[in-house]
XYZ file of C-alpha atoms in Angstrom:
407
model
C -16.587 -8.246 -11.966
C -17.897 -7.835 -8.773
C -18.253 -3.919 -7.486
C -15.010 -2.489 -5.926
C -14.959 -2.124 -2.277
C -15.123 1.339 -0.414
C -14.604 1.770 3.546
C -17.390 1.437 5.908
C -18.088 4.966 6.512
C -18.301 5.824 2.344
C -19.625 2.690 1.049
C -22.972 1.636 2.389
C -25.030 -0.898 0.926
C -27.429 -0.583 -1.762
C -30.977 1.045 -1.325
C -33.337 -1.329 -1.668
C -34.926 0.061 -5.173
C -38.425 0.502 -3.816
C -36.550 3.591 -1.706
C -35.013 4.637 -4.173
C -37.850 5.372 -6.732
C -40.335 6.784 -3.644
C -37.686 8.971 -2.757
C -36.307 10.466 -6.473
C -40.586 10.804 -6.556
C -40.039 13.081 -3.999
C -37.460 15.145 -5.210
C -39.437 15.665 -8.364
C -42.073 16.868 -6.702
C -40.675 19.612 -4.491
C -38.422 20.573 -7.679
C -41.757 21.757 -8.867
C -42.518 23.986 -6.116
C -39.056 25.932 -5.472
C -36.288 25.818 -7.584
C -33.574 23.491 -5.927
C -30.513 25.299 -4.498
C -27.131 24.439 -5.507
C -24.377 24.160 -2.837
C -22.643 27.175 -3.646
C -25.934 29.174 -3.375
C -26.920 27.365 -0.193
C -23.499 27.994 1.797
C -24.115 32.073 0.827
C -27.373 31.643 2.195
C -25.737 30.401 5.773
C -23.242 32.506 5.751
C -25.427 35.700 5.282
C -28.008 34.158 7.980
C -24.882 34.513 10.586
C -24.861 36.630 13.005
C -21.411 36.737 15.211
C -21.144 39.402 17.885
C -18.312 42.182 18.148
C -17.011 40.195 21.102
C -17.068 36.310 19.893
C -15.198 37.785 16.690
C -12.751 39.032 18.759
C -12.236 35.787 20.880
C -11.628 33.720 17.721
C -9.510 36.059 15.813
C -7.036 36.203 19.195
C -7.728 32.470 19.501
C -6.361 32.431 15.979
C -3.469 34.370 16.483
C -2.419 32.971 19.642
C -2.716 29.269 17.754
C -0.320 30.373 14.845
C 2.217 32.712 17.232
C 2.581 29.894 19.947
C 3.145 27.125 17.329
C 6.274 28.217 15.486
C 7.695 29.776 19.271
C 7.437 26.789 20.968
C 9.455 24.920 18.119
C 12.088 27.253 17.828
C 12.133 27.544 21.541
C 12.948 23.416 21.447
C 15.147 23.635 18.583
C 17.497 25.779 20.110
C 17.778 24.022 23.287
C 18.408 21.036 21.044
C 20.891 23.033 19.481
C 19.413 22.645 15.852
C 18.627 24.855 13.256
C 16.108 27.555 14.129
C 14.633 26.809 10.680
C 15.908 24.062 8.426
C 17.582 24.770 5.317
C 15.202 24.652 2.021
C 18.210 23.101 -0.385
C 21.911 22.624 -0.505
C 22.383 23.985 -4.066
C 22.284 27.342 -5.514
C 19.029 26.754 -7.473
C 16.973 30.086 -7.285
C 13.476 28.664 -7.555
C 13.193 24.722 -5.786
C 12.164 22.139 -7.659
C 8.419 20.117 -6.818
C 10.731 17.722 -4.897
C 12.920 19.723 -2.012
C 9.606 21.516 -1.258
C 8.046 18.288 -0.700
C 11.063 17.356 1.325
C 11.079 20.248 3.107
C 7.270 19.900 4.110
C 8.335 16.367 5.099
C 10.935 17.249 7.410
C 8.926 20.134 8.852
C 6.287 17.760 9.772
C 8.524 15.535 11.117
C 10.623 17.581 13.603
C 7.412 19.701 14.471
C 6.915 19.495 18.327
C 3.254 20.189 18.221
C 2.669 17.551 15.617
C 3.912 14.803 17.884
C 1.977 16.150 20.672
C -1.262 16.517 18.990
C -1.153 14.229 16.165
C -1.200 10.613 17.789
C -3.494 11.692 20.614
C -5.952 12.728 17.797
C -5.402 9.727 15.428
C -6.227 7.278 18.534
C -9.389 9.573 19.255
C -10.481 9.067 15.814
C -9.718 5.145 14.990
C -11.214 4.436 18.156
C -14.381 6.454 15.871
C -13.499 4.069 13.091
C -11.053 6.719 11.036
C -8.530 6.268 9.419
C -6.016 8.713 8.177
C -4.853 9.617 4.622
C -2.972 6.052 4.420
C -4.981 3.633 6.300
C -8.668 2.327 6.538
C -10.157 1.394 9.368
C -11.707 -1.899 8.448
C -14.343 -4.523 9.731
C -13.594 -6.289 12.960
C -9.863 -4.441 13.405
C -8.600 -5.261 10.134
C -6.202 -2.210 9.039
C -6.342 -1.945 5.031
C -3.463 0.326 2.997
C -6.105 2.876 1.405
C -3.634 3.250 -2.088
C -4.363 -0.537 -2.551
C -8.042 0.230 -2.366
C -7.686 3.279 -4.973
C -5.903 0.441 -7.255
C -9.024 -1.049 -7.292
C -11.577 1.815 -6.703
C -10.121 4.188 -9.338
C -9.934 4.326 -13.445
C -8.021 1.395 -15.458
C -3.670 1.651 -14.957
C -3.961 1.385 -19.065
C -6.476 4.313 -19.638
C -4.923 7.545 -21.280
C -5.843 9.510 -18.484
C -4.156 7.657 -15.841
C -0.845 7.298 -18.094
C -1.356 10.982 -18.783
C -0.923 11.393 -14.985
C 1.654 9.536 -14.328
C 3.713 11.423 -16.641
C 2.670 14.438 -15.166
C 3.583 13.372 -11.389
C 7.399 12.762 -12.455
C 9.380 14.719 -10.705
C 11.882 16.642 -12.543
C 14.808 15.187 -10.302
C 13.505 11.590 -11.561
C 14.838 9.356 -14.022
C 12.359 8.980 -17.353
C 9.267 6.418 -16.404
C 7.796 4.404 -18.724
C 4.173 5.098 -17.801
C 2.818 2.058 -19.698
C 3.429 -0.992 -17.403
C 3.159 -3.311 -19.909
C 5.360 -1.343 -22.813
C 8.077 -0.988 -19.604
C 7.556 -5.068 -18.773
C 7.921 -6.007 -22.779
C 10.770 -3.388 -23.013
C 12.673 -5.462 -20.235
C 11.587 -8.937 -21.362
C 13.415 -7.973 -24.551
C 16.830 -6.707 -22.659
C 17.136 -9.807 -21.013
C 16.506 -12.236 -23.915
C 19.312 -10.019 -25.444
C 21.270 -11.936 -23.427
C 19.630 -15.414 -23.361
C 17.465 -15.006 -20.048
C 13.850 -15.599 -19.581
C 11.415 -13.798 -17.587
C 8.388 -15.049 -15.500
C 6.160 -11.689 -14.377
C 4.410 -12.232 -10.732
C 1.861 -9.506 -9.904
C 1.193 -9.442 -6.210
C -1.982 -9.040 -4.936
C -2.935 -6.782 -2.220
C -5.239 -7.183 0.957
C -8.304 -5.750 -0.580
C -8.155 -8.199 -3.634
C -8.672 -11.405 -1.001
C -10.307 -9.945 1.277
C -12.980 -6.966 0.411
C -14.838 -8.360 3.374
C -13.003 -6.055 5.506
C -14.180 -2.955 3.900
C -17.931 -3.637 2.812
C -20.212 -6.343 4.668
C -21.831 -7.022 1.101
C -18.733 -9.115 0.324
C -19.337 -12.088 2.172
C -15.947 -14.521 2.763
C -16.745 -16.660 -0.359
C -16.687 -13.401 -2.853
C -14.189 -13.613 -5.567
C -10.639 -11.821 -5.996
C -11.269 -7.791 -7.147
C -9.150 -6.637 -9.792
C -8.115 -3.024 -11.107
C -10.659 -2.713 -14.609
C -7.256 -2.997 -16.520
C -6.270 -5.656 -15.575
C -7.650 -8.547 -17.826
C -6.380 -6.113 -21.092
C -2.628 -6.243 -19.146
C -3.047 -10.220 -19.059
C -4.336 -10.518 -23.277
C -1.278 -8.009 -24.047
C 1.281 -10.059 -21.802
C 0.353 -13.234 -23.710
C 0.139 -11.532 -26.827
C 3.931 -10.635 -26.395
C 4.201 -14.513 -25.066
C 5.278 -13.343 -21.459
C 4.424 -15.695 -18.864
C 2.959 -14.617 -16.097
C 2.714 -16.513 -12.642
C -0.267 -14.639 -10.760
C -1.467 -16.294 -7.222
C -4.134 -14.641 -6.541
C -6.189 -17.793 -7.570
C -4.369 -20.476 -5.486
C -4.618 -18.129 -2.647
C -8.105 -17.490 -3.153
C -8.575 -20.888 -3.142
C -6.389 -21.399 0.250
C -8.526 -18.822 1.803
C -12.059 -20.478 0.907
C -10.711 -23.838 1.767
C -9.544 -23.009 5.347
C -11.256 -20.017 6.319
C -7.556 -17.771 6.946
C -7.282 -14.284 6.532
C -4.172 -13.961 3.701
C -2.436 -11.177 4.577
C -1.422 -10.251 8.176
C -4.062 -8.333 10.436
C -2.335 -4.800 10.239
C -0.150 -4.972 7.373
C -0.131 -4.423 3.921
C 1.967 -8.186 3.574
C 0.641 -11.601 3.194
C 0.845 -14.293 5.568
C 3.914 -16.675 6.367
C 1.347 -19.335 4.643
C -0.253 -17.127 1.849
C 3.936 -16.500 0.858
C 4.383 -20.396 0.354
C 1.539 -20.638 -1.618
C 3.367 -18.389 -3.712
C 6.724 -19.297 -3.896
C 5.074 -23.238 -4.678
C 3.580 -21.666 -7.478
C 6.085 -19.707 -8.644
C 8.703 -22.951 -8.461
C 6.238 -24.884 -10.781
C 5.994 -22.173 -13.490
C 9.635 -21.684 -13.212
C 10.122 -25.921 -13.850
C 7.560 -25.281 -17.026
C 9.242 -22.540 -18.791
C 12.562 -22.261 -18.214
C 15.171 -25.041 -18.615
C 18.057 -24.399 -16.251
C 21.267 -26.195 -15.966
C 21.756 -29.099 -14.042
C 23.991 -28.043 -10.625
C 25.055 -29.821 -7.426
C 22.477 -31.491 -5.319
C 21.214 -28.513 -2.921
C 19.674 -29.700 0.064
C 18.354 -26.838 1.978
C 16.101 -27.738 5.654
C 13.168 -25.607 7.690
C 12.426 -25.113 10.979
C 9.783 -23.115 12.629
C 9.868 -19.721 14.104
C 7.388 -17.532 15.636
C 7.697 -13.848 15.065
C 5.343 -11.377 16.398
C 5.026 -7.489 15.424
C 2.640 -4.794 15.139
C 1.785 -4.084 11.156
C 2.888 -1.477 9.035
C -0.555 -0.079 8.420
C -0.588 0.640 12.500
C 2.669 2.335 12.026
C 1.231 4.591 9.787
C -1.154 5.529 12.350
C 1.033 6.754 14.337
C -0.450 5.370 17.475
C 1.780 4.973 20.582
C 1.307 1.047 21.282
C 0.807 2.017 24.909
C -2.885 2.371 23.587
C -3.478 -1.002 22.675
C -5.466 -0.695 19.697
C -4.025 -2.678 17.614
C -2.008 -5.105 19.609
C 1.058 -6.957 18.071
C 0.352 -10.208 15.941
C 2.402 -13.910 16.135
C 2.991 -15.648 13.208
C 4.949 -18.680 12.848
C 7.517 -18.551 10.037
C 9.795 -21.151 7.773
C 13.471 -20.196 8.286
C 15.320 -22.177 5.571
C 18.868 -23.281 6.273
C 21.519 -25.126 4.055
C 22.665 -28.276 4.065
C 25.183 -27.145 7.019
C 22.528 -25.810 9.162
C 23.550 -21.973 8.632
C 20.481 -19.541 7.873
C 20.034 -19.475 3.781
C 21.838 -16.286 2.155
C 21.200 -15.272 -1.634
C 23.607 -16.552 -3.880
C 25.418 -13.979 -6.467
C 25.917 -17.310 -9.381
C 22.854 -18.396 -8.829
C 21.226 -19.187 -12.403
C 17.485 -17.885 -10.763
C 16.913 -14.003 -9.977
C 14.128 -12.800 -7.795
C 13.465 -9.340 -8.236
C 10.961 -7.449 -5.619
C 10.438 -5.789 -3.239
C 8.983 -5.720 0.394
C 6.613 -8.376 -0.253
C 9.958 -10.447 -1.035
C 11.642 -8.716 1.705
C 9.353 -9.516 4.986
C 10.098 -12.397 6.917
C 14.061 -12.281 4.993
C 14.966 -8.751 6.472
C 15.070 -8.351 10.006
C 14.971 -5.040 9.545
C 11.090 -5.342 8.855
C 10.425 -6.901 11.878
C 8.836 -9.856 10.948
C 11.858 -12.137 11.317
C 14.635 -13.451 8.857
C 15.640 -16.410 6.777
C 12.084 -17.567 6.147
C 11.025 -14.977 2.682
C 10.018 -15.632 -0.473
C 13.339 -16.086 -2.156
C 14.269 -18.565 1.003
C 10.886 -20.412 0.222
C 11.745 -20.235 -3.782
C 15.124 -22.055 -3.298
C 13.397 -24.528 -0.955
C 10.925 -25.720 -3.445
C 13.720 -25.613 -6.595
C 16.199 -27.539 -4.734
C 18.740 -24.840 -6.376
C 20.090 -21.597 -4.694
C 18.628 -18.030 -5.711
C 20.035 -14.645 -5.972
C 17.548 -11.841 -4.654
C 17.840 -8.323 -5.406
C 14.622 -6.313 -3.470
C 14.079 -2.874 -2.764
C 11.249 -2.018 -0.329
C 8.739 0.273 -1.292
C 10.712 0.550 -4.804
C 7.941 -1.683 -6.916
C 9.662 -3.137 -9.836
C 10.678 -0.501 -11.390
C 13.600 0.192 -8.331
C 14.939 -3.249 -8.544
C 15.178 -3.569 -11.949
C 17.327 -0.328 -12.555
């Protein structure tokens, strides 16, 4: 497998190995003159080097102060004239100690509602991607490309089936959460066997992300015609799915294929989603392994139709900038999507007795929720009823994974 991608500024390319032995040659030989520092003992060094005068400790320490007084005056100073709370309440309940999860929530909202913050914040954020920096969500990729920085840890980070990750994952539950199976594939085999309980099949789709198809945007060393990554657990997840006969449906290799064929970027410029195109390639796919494994009832002819409709919007990733679009960094993007309607020309709606059920989440959501921006009608349960010829019941929860829409 080819080596995970890292973002520009943390993942340069390979010293030639030439360098690499001439210079570990030099390290050796000035560890034999002086004892080589650690960090610990080089910082103490600095620090007792430093010399600050009487008066520039002074300045900072009231520079200090001033920072920390002004910042919490000013708010309250807004939040009364707003006629809000001076200081929002912690919890509702009588709980003496909070749990993990209102302190989050209450970090949340005060970073939210804080006046400074969205002063200082975006004006910052647009210094530094202009720098090529991200934030603690987003990537700042090659040639403007926006990459979610959790889908590059997917693939950058230990195996989703090694004890230590699972460990973690049980650790991170909240205590206000319901019980999580942390062992994707004991949760997926656990469900397969709920619904065959009740005579229904189950077809598994894993998504990719943007950094599978396109690592290009992170590290120039990928050139376009470099394979899909994958998380190093992933090929063990595949031999245990068919060892518990569970088909799975994965297009990542049709849409690798699309993308060496024609040369298009799969997923949208500054979003975490595919593309209007790269979501018919999977809904094709998925209609042909539904057709080979599961043997539904004949119905009424269903004759749904498509017409074309542009949509144009600025990404999620951007969003998460928090950039004022005023600055034009990253200006919105057109796309040109497949609304499906029925046989009487209305826009296709899910259908509750439909024998097929997608369940997702946004990635079956965009371009079907208008919400999202991205337009509606045109998704990848509309696009999985147009290649069936059947209706389709849909039940998607964004940001939920599968977990959320399968509860």
């Amino acid at each position: 497998m080819p080596p995970s991608p890292l973002p520009p500024d943390e993942n340069p390319l390979p010293r030639d190995e030439t360098t690499a032995t001439s210079s570990l040659g030099e390290v050796r030989s000035t560890a034999s003159a002086a004892p080589r520092l650690s960090r610990e003992e080089e910082a103490k060094l600095a620090l007792e080097g430093t010399a600050i005068s009487p008066s520039v400790a002074r300045s900072l320490c009231l520079l200090f102060l001033l920072t920390i007084f002004c910042v919490p005056v000013l708010q309250t100073a807004v939040n009364a004239r707003r006629g809000q709370a001076i200081v929002p309440a912690l919890s509702g309940d009588r709980q003496l100690i909070p749990v993990a999860a209102q302190l989050k929530q209450f970090e949340t909202r005060l970073e939210r509602d804080s006046v400074a913050a969205q002063w200082v914040l975006p004006r910052v954020q647009s210094a530094l991607t202009r720098g090529g920096v991200g934030n603690e969500q987003a990537y700042i990729g090659r040639h403007g490309a926006l990459v979610y920085r959790p889908d590059v840890d997917y693939l950058t980070g230990a195996g989703f089936l090694n004890a230590s990750t699972l460990k973690s994952r049980v650790q991170t539950k909240t205590s206000e959460s319901a019980p999580v199976q942390p062992d994707p594939a004991k949760a997926i085999v656990g469900f397969r066997d709920q619904l065959a309980q009740r005579g229904i099949g189950l077809i598994l789709v894993p998504t990719p992300s943007k950094p599978m198809l396109h690592p290009d945007q992170l590290a120039a060393r990928y050139g376009e015609s470099a394979g899909a990554l994958q998380n190093p657990s992933y090929q063990q997840f595949l031999e245990q799915m068919a060892e518990h006969q569970i088909v799975v449906c994965d297009p990542t290799a049709p849409l690798e294929s699309a993308r060496r064929r024609t040369g298009k970027a799969q997923f949208l410029d500054t979003d975490t989603h595919w593309t209007p195109d790269a979501m018919q390639i999977a809904a094709t796919a998925l209609a042909a392994s539904v057709r080979d494994n599961v043997e539904l009832p004949a119905q009424p002819q269903f004759r749904p139709s498509r017409r074309a409709v542009l949509c144009s919007n600025r990404g999620d990733i951007a969003a998460m900038l928090k950039i004022p679009a005023r600055e034009g960094l990253f200006p919105p993007q057109q796309v040109t999507t497949e609304q499906v309607l029925t046989e009487g020309g209305e826009v296709w709606k899910p259908s509750p007795s439909a024998d097929v059920l997608l369940l997702g989440d946004s990635f079956t959501n965009i371009y079907s929720t208008a919400g999202m921006g991205w337009g509606s009608g045109a998704g990848l349960a509309e696009q999985l009823s147009f290649e069936l010829r059947r209706p389709v019941d849909v039940i998607a929860v964004n940001a939920g994974g599968a977990s959320t829409s399968r509860r």
